[in-house]
Amino acid sequence: MDRRALLSKLLGGDQHLPQPLPTSTTPEHTTETLQNTSKPEIVDVFGNMRTNVENLSLDDLPGFHDFVDAEQAKHDVNNAGTNGGGAPKKPTATTPAPAPRPTNGDADVTIDERTGEPSEIGTTFCPFLAITKFPYRFVENRALTQPLASAYFDREQIYEREWDFYYIDARYSSSSNKPIILVTKDQVDVLLAEMNTAYPELKWQFGDYHKEIGLLITFDDVDAELRPRFLGHCNDRAKFEAHNYRAYEQTAHDQPSDEKRVEIFEKKAAEAFNIGKSSWKGGKGKSVKRQPAATAQPPTYRQDPNDKQLTKAKQYLGLADSPDDAGSKSLIPDVIFIAIDVEAWEQNHAYITEVGVATLDTRDLKAVDAGMNGKNWHQYIRGRHFRTKEYMDPSYTNNRHVQGCPNAFRFGRSEIVPKKDLPSILTSCFHHPFSSGSTDFDKDEVRQIVLLGHDTKTDIDYCHQMSFSVKNRGNLCDVMDTAAMYRHYSKEVNPRKLGSVLEAFDIDGWSLHNAGNDAVYTVQAILGICVADSGGNEEAKRVQESIAKMAATFGPPRPPGMQAASSGVTNEDGDEIKLPKGGGKGPPTSGFFTSGGAPLDV
């Protein structure tokens, strides 16, 4: 109900409304005419109003929502009928949208004479709700997400800029029962210029992709009745809420009869509405929220199921025979396992503080017994630990959810690397000499890599965040996850943390949550899983029991590196024969002795 109708109801009818002022063709008599004709009308108006109001109690006075509810009830009655086949009638352009109560009703909003006017041809718009989510949804460089949000968006800063709001009437949109609020691209460009100046590495600009997903919309190809209409100017959150509420009160306009143009408009309105939703997953059927970075290509390798991962890992390590049926693809021999672990600051995951890399070349394992849980192979694991120079301060050490220990790398010396150099350093780890430090290798040989991690997907995502596309390797033949593999091996429902997996295989996991240590422990974990699942521990256990039994009976074996003194006695080939400390001639001893020191031939 508009103001005139409300005033008419209070005065007791239209007959008591003020009459239009008389016009005069004589300018010099205008003042006198107004005084003589308007004064009696003013007295009558307020006299009638006073009489009607005196007869009402405060409880009898109608409220705004009483009228809205009454009008809605009338609308529901009028639409109670159905079309043929029992389908409800389709809402028309005159159906008012339900109006919520304003949350900031005291906001001082100036009524602009432009309110309700259609936008000009050639104007490009951005859905305002999508703009409020800009740093979290459309910034490729995640390291800038939080700084941008803190500087321009959080704490309602985005609402405190100078905005001219336009709206799409909800009665014309089949996707929403709310008005869709828009701002012009020109005003968004001002914001982008400020952000690009403050953060030169951002280099953000609109492209065709943003037109496809509905972040940039034009309405030049629809009728004037359907173009966005001016709503008002705003520079704080309270005014925005008031403007948003006022959009419900705007008069509906007739919908054009050209169904094709209406269809085009409804498609644009749906895009504008959907991109502002919190559940938006991307435009045009895309399944990602964020525009793909130019340097980060989408992963091309799909991780195998848990059972296949374990089977293939044993075959790579020589612990199981490769499938020999003609339908199976032969496994690539002599692969290199490369495990990667990334540590991020728990208060802002955009800050990558550490990266660990561990390498195991399966060529080094040939003719070497794995031992219990693969511990004989641990010596061939090469570990590296990179710390980001910009986040060396102790304040970036995690201590809330996990206890970080960036200074406790146990498998070498930590390397301090500037943030900008991390991608190139990590890339070098995936090429000759694969962190070995050796110069004796064939540069032309292409070695195949198996990427390894514990919850690998998380570390891969962190690598892409650093602009290092770890899966974009031409020689990557497999991706494996020790968390998934152990879950299959143990038949447990939930995956275990890395420390728990190490404990299951009697591996000491000191200084966990150091990226370098975790990378090495991840390789140790896959060795333990594969050796145990292949039955290798049973053989290792029998050997250990045999050695322990002999040691209990005859004493401990000679420590490694301990040699007998030279006897000066040679065999027929000229080779020296080493004798026990007591001297004498004979073949080399086994290393076991009686309590009296006599050698045992075992």
mmCIF file of N, CA and C in Angstrom, residues 309-314 316-317 319 335 337-339 358 360 362 365 373-374 377-378 381 450-454 456 478-483 485-486 489 498 501-502 505 507 518-534:
data_model
loop_
_atom_site.group_PDB
_atom_site.id
_atom_site.type_symbol
_atom_site.label_atom_id
_atom_site.label_comp_id
_atom_site.label_asym_id
_atom_site.label_seq_id
_atom_site.Cartn_x
_atom_site.Cartn_y
_atom_site.Cartn_z
ATOM 1 N N GLN A 309 47.168 -49.467 -5.422
ATOM 2 C CA GLN A 309 48.365 -48.723 -5.031
ATOM 3 C C GLN A 309 49.352 -49.646 -4.322
ATOM 4 N N LEU A 310 48.856 -50.401 -3.357
ATOM 5 C CA LEU A 310 49.731 -51.280 -2.583
ATOM 6 C C LEU A 310 50.348 -52.354 -3.468
ATOM 7 N N THR A 311 49.557 -52.943 -4.349
ATOM 8 C CA THR A 311 50.079 -53.984 -5.244
ATOM 9 C C THR A 311 51.180 -53.433 -6.142
ATOM 10 N N LYS A 312 50.940 -52.276 -6.727
ATOM 11 C CA LYS A 312 51.931 -51.697 -7.635
ATOM 12 C C LYS A 312 53.178 -51.259 -6.893
ATOM 13 N N ALA A 313 53.003 -50.737 -5.660
ATOM 14 C CA ALA A 313 54.171 -50.307 -4.886
ATOM 15 C C ALA A 313 55.086 -51.496 -4.592
ATOM 16 N N LYS A 314 54.519 -52.651 -4.243
ATOM 17 C CA LYS A 314 55.334 -53.850 -3.990
ATOM 18 C C LYS A 314 56.059 -54.291 -5.253
ATOM 19 N N TYR A 316 56.980 -52.276 -7.755
ATOM 20 C CA TYR A 316 58.059 -51.310 -7.994
ATOM 21 C C TYR A 316 59.278 -51.620 -7.132
ATOM 22 N N LEU A 317 59.030 -52.091 -5.890
ATOM 23 C CA LEU A 317 60.116 -52.357 -4.948
ATOM 24 C C LEU A 317 60.712 -53.754 -5.116
ATOM 25 N N LEU A 319 59.155 -56.526 -4.465
ATOM 26 C CA LEU A 319 58.628 -57.410 -3.428
ATOM 27 C C LEU A 319 57.490 -58.280 -3.934
ATOM 28 N N VAL A 335 61.993 -47.356 -10.832
ATOM 29 C CA VAL A 335 61.375 -46.049 -10.610
ATOM 30 C C VAL A 335 62.063 -45.350 -9.442
ATOM 31 N N PHE A 337 61.040 -43.119 -6.153
ATOM 32 C CA PHE A 337 59.991 -42.603 -5.270
ATOM 33 C C PHE A 337 60.413 -41.218 -4.775
ATOM 34 N N ILE A 338 59.524 -40.254 -4.915
ATOM 35 C CA ILE A 338 59.770 -38.911 -4.374
ATOM 36 C C ILE A 338 58.591 -38.540 -3.488
ATOM 37 N N ALA A 339 58.852 -38.414 -2.199
ATOM 38 C CA ALA A 339 57.817 -38.004 -1.245
ATOM 39 C C ALA A 339 57.941 -36.513 -0.987
ATOM 40 N N ALA A 358 61.807 -36.185 -0.023
ATOM 41 C CA ALA A 358 62.598 -37.397 0.245
ATOM 42 C C ALA A 358 62.594 -38.266 -1.009
ATOM 43 N N LEU A 360 63.926 -41.912 -3.010
ATOM 44 C CA LEU A 360 64.431 -43.287 -2.914
ATOM 45 C C LEU A 360 64.510 -43.862 -4.320
ATOM 46 N N THR A 362 65.017 -46.919 -6.593
ATOM 47 C CA THR A 362 64.899 -48.371 -6.435
ATOM 48 C C THR A 362 66.105 -49.116 -7.002
ATOM 49 N N LEU A 365 68.380 -50.448 -4.321
ATOM 50 C CA LEU A 365 67.890 -51.523 -3.457
ATOM 51 C C LEU A 365 68.183 -52.910 -4.005
ATOM 52 N N ASN A 373 60.565 -54.713 8.296
ATOM 53 C CA ASN A 373 59.834 -53.487 7.955
ATOM 54 C C ASN A 373 60.618 -52.584 7.008
ATOM 55 N N GLY A 374 61.524 -53.183 6.228
ATOM 56 C CA GLY A 374 62.282 -52.421 5.232
ATOM 57 C C GLY A 374 63.354 -51.527 5.819
ATOM 58 N N TRP A 377 66.651 -50.679 4.086
ATOM 59 C CA TRP A 377 66.603 -49.762 2.939
ATOM 60 C C TRP A 377 66.550 -48.295 3.359
ATOM 61 N N HIS A 378 66.384 -48.044 4.646
ATOM 62 C CA HIS A 378 66.271 -46.656 5.098
ATOM 63 C C HIS A 378 67.516 -45.837 4.762
ATOM 64 N N ILE A 381 67.507 -43.583 1.599
ATOM 65 C CA ILE A 381 66.552 -42.465 1.444
ATOM 66 C C ILE A 381 67.312 -41.144 1.582
ATOM 67 N N VAL A 450 57.543 -41.884 -9.062
ATOM 68 C CA VAL A 450 56.313 -42.170 -8.321
ATOM 69 C C VAL A 450 56.190 -41.101 -7.233
ATOM 70 N N LEU A 451 55.161 -40.285 -7.322
ATOM 71 C CA LEU A 451 54.934 -39.231 -6.328
ATOM 72 C C LEU A 451 54.274 -39.846 -5.102
ATOM 73 N N LEU A 452 54.788 -39.488 -3.939
ATOM 74 C CA LEU A 452 54.346 -40.114 -2.703
ATOM 75 C C LEU A 452 54.018 -39.050 -1.661
ATOM 76 N N GLY A 453 53.033 -39.335 -0.836
ATOM 77 C CA GLY A 453 52.680 -38.434 0.260
ATOM 78 C C GLY A 453 51.819 -39.150 1.274
ATOM 79 N N HIS A 454 51.633 -38.518 2.407
ATOM 80 C CA HIS A 454 50.690 -39.011 3.415
ATOM 81 C C HIS A 454 49.544 -38.018 3.423
ATOM 82 N N THR A 456 48.162 -37.286 0.252
ATOM 83 C CA THR A 456 48.889 -36.646 -0.858
ATOM 84 C C THR A 456 48.160 -35.447 -1.430
ATOM 85 N N ASP A 478 53.120 -42.495 -11.476
ATOM 86 C CA ASP A 478 52.184 -42.933 -10.447
ATOM 87 C C ASP A 478 52.108 -41.900 -9.330
ATOM 88 N N VAL A 479 50.980 -41.902 -8.633
ATOM 89 C CA VAL A 479 50.777 -41.085 -7.432
ATOM 90 C C VAL A 479 50.250 -42.012 -6.345
ATOM 91 N N MET A 480 50.886 -42.002 -5.187
ATOM 92 C CA MET A 480 50.505 -42.919 -4.108
ATOM 93 C C MET A 480 50.353 -42.177 -2.794
ATOM 94 N N ASP A 481 49.538 -42.747 -1.920
ATOM 95 C CA ASP A 481 49.199 -42.121 -0.647
ATOM 96 C C ASP A 481 49.357 -43.171 0.455
ATOM 97 N N THR A 482 50.330 -42.957 1.357
ATOM 98 C CA THR A 482 50.567 -43.947 2.407
ATOM 99 C C THR A 482 49.403 -44.037 3.397
ATOM 100 N N ALA A 483 48.657 -42.951 3.575
ATOM 101 C CA ALA A 483 47.494 -43.012 4.468
ATOM 102 C C ALA A 483 46.455 -43.981 3.924
ATOM 103 N N MET A 485 47.043 -46.376 1.681
ATOM 104 C CA MET A 485 47.629 -47.711 1.574
ATOM 105 C C MET A 485 47.605 -48.430 2.927
ATOM 106 N N TYR A 486 47.945 -47.720 3.990
ATOM 107 C CA TYR A 486 47.919 -48.363 5.306
ATOM 108 C C TYR A 486 46.485 -48.714 5.708
ATOM 109 N N TYR A 489 45.849 -51.921 4.045
ATOM 110 C CA TYR A 489 46.659 -52.989 4.643
ATOM 111 C C TYR A 489 46.089 -53.425 5.992
ATOM 112 N N LEU A 498 50.482 -40.013 10.313
ATOM 113 C CA LEU A 498 51.780 -40.576 9.952
ATOM 114 C C LEU A 498 52.481 -41.165 11.174
ATOM 115 N N VAL A 501 51.187 -44.594 11.991
ATOM 116 C CA VAL A 501 51.630 -45.603 11.029
ATOM 117 C C VAL A 501 53.064 -46.029 11.334
ATOM 118 N N LEU A 502 53.922 -45.063 11.637
ATOM 119 C CA LEU A 502 55.309 -45.397 11.984
ATOM 120 C C LEU A 502 55.354 -46.294 13.216
ATOM 121 N N PHE A 505 54.865 -49.986 12.719
ATOM 122 C CA PHE A 505 55.986 -50.742 12.145
ATOM 123 C C PHE A 505 57.263 -50.562 12.961
ATOM 124 N N ILE A 507 58.869 -47.984 13.967
ATOM 125 C CA ILE A 507 59.789 -46.976 13.427
ATOM 126 C C ILE A 507 59.714 -45.752 14.334
ATOM 127 N N ASP A 518 59.048 -35.450 7.951
ATOM 128 C CA ASP A 518 57.813 -36.124 7.534
ATOM 129 C C ASP A 518 57.951 -36.742 6.152
ATOM 130 N N ALA A 519 58.676 -36.075 5.255
ATOM 131 C CA ALA A 519 58.871 -36.630 3.912
ATOM 132 C C ALA A 519 59.668 -37.935 3.987
ATOM 133 N N VAL A 520 60.739 -37.945 4.802
ATOM 134 C CA VAL A 520 61.537 -39.160 4.954
ATOM 135 C C VAL A 520 60.703 -40.256 5.615
ATOM 136 N N TYR A 521 59.952 -39.888 6.657
ATOM 137 C CA TYR A 521 59.131 -40.884 7.345
ATOM 138 C C TYR A 521 58.051 -41.458 6.423
ATOM 139 N N THR A 522 57.587 -40.676 5.472
ATOM 140 C CA THR A 522 56.583 -41.168 4.530
ATOM 141 C C THR A 522 57.162 -42.285 3.663
ATOM 142 N N VAL A 523 58.420 -42.116 3.235
ATOM 143 C CA VAL A 523 59.071 -43.186 2.465
ATOM 144 C C VAL A 523 59.286 -44.406 3.356
ATOM 145 N N GLN A 524 59.701 -44.180 4.597
ATOM 146 C CA GLN A 524 59.872 -45.307 5.516
ATOM 147 C C GLN A 524 58.547 -46.029 5.744
ATOM 148 N N ALA A 525 57.458 -45.271 5.767
ATOM 149 C CA ALA A 525 56.141 -45.881 5.985
ATOM 150 C C ALA A 525 55.748 -46.787 4.827
ATOM 151 N N ILE A 526 55.990 -46.356 3.595
ATOM 152 C CA ILE A 526 55.603 -47.206 2.463
ATOM 153 C C ILE A 526 56.467 -48.458 2.413
ATOM 154 N N LEU A 527 57.725 -48.352 2.831
ATOM 155 C CA LEU A 527 58.571 -49.542 2.882
ATOM 156 C C LEU A 527 58.028 -50.524 3.922
ATOM 157 N N GLY A 528 57.643 -50.003 5.080
ATOM 158 C CA GLY A 528 57.096 -50.879 6.108
ATOM 159 C C GLY A 528 55.821 -51.561 5.666
ATOM 160 N N ILE A 529 54.932 -50.803 5.019
ATOM 161 C CA ILE A 529 53.665 -51.373 4.554
ATOM 162 C C ILE A 529 53.908 -52.460 3.519
ATOM 163 N N CYS A 530 54.776 -52.173 2.544
ATOM 164 C CA CYS A 530 54.983 -53.117 1.441
ATOM 165 C C CYS A 530 55.710 -54.381 1.911
ATOM 166 N N VAL A 531 56.725 -54.211 2.763
ATOM 167 C CA VAL A 531 57.461 -55.379 3.241
ATOM 168 C C VAL A 531 56.560 -56.262 4.098
ATOM 169 N N ALA A 532 55.783 -55.642 4.973
ATOM 170 C CA ALA A 532 54.895 -56.425 5.836
ATOM 171 C C ALA A 532 53.819 -57.136 5.023
ATOM 172 N N ASP A 533 53.262 -56.459 4.042
ATOM 173 C CA ASP A 533 52.181 -57.066 3.258
ATOM 174 C C ASP A 533 52.683 -58.167 2.341
ATOM 175 N N SER A 534 53.956 -58.106 1.967
ATOM 176 C CA SER A 534 54.510 -59.118 1.061
ATOM 177 C C SER A 534 55.041 -60.339 1.802
#
